[in-house]
Coordinates of C-alpha atoms in Angstrom, one line a residue:
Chain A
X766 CA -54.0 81.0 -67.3
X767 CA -50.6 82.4 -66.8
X768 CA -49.1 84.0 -69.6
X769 CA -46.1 81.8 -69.2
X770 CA -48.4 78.6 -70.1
X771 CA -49.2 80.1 -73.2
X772 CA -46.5 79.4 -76.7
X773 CA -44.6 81.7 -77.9
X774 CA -45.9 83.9 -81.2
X775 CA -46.1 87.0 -82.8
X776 CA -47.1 89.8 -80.6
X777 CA -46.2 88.2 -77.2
X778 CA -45.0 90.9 -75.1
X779 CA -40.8 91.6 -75.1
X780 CA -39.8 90.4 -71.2
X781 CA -42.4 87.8 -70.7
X782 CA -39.8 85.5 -71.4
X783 CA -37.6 86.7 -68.7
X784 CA -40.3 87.0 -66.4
X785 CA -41.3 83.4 -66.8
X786 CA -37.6 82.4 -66.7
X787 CA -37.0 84.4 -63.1
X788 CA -40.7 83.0 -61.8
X789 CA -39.3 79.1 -62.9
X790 CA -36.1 79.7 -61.3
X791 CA -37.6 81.2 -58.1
X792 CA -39.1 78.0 -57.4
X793 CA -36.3 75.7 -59.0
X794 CA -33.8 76.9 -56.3
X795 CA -36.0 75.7 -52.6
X796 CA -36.9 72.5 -54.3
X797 CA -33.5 71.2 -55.7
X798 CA -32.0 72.6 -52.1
X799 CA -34.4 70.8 -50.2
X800 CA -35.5 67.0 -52.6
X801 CA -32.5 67.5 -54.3
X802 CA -31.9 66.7 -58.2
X803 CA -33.1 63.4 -58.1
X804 CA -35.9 63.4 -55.6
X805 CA -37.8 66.4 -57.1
X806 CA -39.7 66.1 -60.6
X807 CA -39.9 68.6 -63.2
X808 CA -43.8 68.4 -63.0
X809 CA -43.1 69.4 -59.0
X810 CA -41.5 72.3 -60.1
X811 CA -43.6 73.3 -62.8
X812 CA -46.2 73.3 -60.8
X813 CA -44.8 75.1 -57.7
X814 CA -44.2 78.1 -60.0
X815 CA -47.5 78.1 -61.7
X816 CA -46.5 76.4 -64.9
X817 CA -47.3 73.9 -67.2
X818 CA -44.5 71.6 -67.0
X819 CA -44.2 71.2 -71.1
X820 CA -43.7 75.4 -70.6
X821 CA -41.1 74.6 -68.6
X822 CA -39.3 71.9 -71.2
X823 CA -39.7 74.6 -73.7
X824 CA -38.1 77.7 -71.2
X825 CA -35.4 75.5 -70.3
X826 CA -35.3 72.3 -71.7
X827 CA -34.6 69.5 -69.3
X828 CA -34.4 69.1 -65.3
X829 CA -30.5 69.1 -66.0
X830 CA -30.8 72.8 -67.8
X831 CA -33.1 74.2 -65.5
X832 CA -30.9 73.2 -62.5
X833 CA -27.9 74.3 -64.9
X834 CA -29.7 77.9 -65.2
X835 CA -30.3 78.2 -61.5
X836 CA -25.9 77.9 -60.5
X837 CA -25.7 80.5 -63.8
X838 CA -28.6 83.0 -61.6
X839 CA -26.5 82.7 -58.6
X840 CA -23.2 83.3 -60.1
X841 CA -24.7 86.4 -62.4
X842 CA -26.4 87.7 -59.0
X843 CA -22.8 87.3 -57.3
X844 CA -20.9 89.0 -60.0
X845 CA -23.9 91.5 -60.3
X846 CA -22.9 91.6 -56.4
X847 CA -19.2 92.5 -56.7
X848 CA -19.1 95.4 -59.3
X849 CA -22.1 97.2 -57.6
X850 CA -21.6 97.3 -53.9
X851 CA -18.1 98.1 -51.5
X852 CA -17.4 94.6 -51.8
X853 CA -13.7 95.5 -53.5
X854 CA -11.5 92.9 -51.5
X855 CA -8.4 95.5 -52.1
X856 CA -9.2 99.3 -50.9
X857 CA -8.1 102.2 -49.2
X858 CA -9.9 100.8 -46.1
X859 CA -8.3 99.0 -43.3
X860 CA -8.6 95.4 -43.7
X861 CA -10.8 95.2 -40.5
X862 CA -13.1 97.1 -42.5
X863 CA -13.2 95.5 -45.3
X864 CA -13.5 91.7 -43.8
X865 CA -16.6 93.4 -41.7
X866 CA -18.2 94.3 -45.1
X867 CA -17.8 91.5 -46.6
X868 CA -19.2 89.4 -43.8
X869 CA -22.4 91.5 -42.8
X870 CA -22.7 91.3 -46.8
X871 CA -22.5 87.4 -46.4
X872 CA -24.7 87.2 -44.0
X873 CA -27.5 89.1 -45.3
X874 CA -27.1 87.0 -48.8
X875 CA -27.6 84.3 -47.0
X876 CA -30.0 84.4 -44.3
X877 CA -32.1 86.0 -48.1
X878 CA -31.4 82.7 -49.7
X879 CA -31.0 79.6 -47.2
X880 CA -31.3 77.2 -49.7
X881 CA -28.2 78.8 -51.4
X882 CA -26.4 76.5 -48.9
X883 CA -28.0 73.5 -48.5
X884 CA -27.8 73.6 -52.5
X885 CA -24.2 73.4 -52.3
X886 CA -23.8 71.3 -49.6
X887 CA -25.8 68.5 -51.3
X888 CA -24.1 68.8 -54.2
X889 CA -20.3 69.0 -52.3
X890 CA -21.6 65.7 -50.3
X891 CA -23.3 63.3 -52.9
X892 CA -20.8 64.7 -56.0
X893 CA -21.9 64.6 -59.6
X894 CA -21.1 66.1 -62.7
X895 CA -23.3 69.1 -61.8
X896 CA -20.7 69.3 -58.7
X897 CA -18.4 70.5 -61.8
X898 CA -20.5 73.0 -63.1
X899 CA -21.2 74.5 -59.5
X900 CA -17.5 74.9 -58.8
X901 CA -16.4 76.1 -62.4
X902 CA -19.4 79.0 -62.1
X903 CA -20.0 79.8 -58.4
X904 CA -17.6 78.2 -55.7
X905 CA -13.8 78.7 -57.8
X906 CA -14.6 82.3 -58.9
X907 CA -15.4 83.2 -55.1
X908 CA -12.6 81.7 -53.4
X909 CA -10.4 83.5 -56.3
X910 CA -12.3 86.5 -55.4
X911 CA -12.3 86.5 -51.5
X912 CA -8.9 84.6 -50.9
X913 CA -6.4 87.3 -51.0
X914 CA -8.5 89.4 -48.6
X915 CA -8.7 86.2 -46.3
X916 CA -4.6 86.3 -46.6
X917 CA -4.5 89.9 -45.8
X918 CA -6.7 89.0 -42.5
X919 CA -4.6 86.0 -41.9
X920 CA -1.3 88.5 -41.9
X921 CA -3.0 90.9 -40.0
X922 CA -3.7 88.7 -37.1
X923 CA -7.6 88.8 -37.5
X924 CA -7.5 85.2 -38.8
X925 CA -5.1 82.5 -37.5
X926 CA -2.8 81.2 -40.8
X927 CA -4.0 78.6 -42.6
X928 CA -4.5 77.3 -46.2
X929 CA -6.6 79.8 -48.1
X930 CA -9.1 77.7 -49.6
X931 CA -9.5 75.4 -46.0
X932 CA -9.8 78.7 -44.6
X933 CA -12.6 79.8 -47.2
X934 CA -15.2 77.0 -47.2
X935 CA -14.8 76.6 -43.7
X936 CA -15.4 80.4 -43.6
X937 CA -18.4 80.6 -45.5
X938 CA -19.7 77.0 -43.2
X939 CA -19.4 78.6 -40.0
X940 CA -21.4 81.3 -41.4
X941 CA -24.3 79.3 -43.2
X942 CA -24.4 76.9 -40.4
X943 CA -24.6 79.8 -37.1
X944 CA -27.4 82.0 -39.6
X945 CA -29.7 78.7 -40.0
X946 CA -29.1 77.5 -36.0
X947 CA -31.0 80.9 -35.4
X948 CA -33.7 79.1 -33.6
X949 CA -31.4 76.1 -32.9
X950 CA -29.3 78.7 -30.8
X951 CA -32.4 80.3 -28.3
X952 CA -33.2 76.2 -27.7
X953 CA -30.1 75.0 -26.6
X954 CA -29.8 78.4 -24.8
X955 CA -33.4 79.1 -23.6
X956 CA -32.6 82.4 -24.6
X957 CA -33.9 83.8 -28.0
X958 CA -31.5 85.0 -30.3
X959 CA -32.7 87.7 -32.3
X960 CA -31.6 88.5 -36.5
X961 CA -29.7 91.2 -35.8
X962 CA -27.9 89.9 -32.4
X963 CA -27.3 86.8 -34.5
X964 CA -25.4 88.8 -37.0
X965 CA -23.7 90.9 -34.6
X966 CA -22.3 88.0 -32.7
X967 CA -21.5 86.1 -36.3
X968 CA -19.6 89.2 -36.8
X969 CA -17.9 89.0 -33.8
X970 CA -17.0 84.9 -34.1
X971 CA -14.8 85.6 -37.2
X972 CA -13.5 88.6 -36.5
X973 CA -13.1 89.6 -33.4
X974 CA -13.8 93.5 -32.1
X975 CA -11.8 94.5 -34.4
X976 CA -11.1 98.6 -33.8
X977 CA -9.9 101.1 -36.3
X978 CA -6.4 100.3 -37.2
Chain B
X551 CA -33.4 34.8 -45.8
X552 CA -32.0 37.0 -43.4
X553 CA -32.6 35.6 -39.8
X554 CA -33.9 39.6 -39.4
X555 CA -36.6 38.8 -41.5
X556 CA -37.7 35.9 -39.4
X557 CA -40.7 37.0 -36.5
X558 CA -39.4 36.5 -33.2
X559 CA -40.1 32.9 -31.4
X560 CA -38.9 30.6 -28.8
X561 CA -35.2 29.7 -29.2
X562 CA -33.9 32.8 -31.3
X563 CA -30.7 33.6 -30.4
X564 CA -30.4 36.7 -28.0
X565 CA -28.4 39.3 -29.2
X566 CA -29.7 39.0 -32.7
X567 CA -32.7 42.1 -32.4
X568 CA -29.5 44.6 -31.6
X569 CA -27.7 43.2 -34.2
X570 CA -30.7 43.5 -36.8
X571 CA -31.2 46.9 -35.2
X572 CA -27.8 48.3 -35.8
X573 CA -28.0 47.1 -39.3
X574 CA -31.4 48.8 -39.7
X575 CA -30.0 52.4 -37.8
X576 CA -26.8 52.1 -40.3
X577 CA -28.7 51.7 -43.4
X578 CA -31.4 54.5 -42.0
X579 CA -29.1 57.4 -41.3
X580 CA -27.6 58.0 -44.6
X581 CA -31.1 57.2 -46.1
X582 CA -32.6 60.4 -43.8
X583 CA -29.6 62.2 -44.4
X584 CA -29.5 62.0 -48.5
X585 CA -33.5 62.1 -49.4
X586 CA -34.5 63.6 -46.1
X587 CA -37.7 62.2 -43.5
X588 CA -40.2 62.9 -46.3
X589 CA -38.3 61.7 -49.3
X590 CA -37.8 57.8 -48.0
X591 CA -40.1 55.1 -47.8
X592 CA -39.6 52.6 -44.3
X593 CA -39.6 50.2 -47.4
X594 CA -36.6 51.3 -49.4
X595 CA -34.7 51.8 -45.6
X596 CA -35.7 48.3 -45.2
X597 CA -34.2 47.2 -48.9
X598 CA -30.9 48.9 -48.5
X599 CA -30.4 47.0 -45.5
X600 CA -32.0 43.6 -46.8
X601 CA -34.8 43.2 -44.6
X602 CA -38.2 43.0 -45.3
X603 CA -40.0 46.4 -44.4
X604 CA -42.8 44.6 -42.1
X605 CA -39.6 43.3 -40.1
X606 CA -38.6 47.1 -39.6
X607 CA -42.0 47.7 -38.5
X608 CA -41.7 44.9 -35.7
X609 CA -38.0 46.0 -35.1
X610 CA -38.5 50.1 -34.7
X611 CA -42.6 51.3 -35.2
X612 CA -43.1 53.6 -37.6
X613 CA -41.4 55.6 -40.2
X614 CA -40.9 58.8 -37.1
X615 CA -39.7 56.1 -34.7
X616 CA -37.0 54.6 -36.8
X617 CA -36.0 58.1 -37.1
X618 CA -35.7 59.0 -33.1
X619 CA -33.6 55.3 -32.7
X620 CA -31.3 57.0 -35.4
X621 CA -30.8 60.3 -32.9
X622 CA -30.6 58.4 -30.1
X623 CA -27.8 55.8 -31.2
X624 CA -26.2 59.2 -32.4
X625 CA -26.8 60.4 -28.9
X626 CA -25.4 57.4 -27.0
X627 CA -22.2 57.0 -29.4
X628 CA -21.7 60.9 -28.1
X629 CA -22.0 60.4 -24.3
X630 CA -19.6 56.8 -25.3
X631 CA -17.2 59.1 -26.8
X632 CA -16.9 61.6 -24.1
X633 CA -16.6 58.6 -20.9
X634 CA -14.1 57.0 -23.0
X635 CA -11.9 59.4 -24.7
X636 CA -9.6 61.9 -23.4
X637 CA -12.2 64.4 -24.4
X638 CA -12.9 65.8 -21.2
X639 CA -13.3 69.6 -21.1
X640 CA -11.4 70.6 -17.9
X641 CA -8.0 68.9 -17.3
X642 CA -4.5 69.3 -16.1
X643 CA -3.4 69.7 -19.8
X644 CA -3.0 73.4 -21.4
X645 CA -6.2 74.8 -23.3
X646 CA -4.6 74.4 -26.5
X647 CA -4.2 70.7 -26.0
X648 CA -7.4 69.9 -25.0
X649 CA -9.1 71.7 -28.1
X650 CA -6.4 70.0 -30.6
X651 CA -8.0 66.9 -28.9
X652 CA -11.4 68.2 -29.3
X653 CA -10.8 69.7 -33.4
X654 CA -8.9 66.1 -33.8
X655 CA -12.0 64.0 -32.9
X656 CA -14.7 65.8 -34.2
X657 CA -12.8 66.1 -37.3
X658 CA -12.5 62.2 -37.1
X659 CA -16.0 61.5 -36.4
X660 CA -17.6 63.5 -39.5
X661 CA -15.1 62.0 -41.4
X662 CA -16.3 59.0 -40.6
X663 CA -20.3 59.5 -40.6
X664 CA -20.7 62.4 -43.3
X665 CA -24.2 61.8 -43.0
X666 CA -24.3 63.3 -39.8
X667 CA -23.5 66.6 -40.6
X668 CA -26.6 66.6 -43.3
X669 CA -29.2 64.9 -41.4
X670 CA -28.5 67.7 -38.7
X671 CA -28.5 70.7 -41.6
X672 CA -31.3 69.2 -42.8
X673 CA -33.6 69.3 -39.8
X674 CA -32.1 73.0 -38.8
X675 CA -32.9 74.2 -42.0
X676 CA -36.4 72.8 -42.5
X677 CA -37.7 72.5 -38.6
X678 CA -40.1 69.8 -37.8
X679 CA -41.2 68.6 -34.4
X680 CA -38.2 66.0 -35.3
X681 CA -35.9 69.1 -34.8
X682 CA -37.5 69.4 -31.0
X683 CA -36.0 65.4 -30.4
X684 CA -32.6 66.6 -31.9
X685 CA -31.7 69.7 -29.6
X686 CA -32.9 68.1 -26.7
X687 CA -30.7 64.9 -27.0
X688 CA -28.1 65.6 -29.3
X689 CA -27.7 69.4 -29.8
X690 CA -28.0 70.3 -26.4
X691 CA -25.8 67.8 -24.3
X692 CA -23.2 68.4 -27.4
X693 CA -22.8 72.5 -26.8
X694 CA -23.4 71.9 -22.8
X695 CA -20.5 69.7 -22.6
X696 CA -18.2 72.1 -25.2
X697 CA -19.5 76.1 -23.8
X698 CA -16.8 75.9 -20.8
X699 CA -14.0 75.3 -23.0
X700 CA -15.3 77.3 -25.7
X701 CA -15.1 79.8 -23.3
X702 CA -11.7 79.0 -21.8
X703 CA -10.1 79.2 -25.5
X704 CA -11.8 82.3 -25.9
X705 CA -10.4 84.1 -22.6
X706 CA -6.4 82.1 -23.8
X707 CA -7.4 84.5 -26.8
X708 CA -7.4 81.4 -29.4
X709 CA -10.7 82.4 -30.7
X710 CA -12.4 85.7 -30.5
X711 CA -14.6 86.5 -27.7
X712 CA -18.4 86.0 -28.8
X713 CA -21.6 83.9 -27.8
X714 CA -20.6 81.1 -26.9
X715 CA -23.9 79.3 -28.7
X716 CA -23.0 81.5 -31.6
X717 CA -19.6 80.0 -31.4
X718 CA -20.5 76.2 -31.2
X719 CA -22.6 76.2 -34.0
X720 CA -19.9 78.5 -36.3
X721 CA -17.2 75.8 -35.0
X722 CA -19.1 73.0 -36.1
X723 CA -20.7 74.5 -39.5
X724 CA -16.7 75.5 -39.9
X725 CA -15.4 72.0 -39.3
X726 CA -18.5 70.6 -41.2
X727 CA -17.8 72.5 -44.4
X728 CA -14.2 72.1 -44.4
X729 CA -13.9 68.1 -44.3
X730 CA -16.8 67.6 -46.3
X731 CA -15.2 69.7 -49.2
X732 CA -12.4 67.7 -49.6
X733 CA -12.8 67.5 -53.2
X734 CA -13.8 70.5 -54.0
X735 CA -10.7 72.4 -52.5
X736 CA -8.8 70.0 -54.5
X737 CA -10.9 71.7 -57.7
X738 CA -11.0 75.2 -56.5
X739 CA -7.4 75.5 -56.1
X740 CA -5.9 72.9 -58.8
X741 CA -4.0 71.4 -56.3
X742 CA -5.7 67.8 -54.8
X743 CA -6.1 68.2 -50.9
X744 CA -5.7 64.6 -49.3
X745 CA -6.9 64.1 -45.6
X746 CA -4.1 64.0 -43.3
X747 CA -3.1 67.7 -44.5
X748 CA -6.6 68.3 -44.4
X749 CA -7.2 67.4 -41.1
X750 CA -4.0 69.6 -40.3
X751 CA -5.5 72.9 -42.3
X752 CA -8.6 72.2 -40.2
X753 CA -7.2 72.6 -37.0
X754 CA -4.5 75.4 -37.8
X755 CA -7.9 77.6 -39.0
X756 CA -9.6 77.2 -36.0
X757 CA -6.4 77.2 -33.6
X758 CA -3.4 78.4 -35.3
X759 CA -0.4 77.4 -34.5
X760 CA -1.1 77.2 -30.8
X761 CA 2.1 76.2 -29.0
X762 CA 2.5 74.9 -25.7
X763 CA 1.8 77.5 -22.6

């Protein structure tokens, strides 16, 4: 039986919890991404993870919470994101720089996590009041994040002007969509695309060969 | 009753199998789109457009087949669009003008089927032998008939020079994205987006303010 099945009580180890939380959310991401909300059950999930699905009423309460807790993971794992790696949008480094950082770091957070995307894109086409929750935790605090870096591009010729926040979500669409056409790309091709080409020439779509200010 | 409930017999007006099959393909494509190829029934296609679900099986086959007549009217509204528009690729008119015709319609046309744009992420991001039926008669023609002027606007230096697959699926994840956030660029930014600037915003961030040559 997996220890997550079993109640909690005296002498259960310190972490399990949060081991059982991360396991639960592991599989709560793929299925709301791909049934969404309403066409997967908590039962489904429960059971895609391992679990009981009563364990999973008492680690998170309802199907709401638990989808809740999955838009709280992704914003902690994008914060966790911005204060550990070269992500800053300001620096001492020319902006070419920076923009190529950023997207070979979107990029690889993404082709890790497809169903990132095709959670937010079900929620941004078939709105509901978890569409709030999405934008208040994840989408507003990366726009505010990214959008004075896409001005800076935007003055320094990389991108052509526009409204920031048009500019971001198409952005971040042109990227999610070209990353999962991989395969779509060598059909309509007949040429195979490899990862890294793929990322090179993503690279290379928004920004251009750029060169060392 | 609906007369697209009735089994065909002597003296049934012609025309009236298209028409019950448009009204089938209408109610199936957001139905695939939403819940995805798995997640509907034939029967609850056949409810949402009032028919009884052996009809559909008389009108279309099986679930899979109602699903290629969906791709396939998609298919033939695309090759309809490009006789009778002024979307040709080459032309006497400067580059810029022929893509702010090409950003204009496409724009137009997701706008107008949303569903679209998630029955096509849908089938990229979980491939099925469905996906094979969609490259070759929707994906395909659709960057074939783009790729040249891709290509010109890329040597006029209105977008950067990159694969040109790479391009058209960036281009149209970009344009996706954009119009189908609407909303949420309204939220993200406090101030509410409506679709004539929208459309505007689109086509400045993938064009700029392109002027005439």
């Amino acid at each position: 039986m997996d220890p997550c099945d079993t109640p909690r009580r005296p002498g259960r180890p310190r972490g399990l919890d949060s081991i059982c939380r991360e396991k639960l959310l592991a599989a709560a991401l793929p299925a709301f991404a791909r049934h969404g909300f309403d066409g997967v059950s908590l039962r489904a999930i429960a059971r895609a993870a391992g679990f009981d699905a009563s364990m999973v009423s008492h680690h998170f309460g309802s199907k709401a919470d638990l989808w809740y807790a999955v838009v709280e993971q992704l914003a902690l794992e994008f914060q966790a994101d911005l204060e550990d790696s070269a992500l800053g949008v300001a620096g001492p480094q020319p902006v070419w720089q920076r923009l190529a950082a950023v997207v070979d770091h979107m990029v690889d957070r993404l082709a890790a996590r497809p169903a990132v995307v095709m959670l937010v894109s079900r929620e941004i086409n078939d709105p509901s009041p978890r569409l709030d929750f999405l934008v208040e935790h994840l989408l507003r605090p990366a726009y505010l994040h990214y959008a004075p870096l896409w001005r800076e591009g935007m003055e320094a010729g990389v991108f052509h002007q526009t409204d920031p926040a048009v500019f971001h979500l198409s952005f971040f669409g042109a990227v999610a969509m070209a990353l999962s056409a991989q395969e779509v790309i060598g059909r309509i091709t007949g040429q195979p695309m490899d990862a890294d080409r793929l990322k090179q020439e993503i690279r290379r779509a928004m920004l251009g060969d750029a060169a060392p200010d």
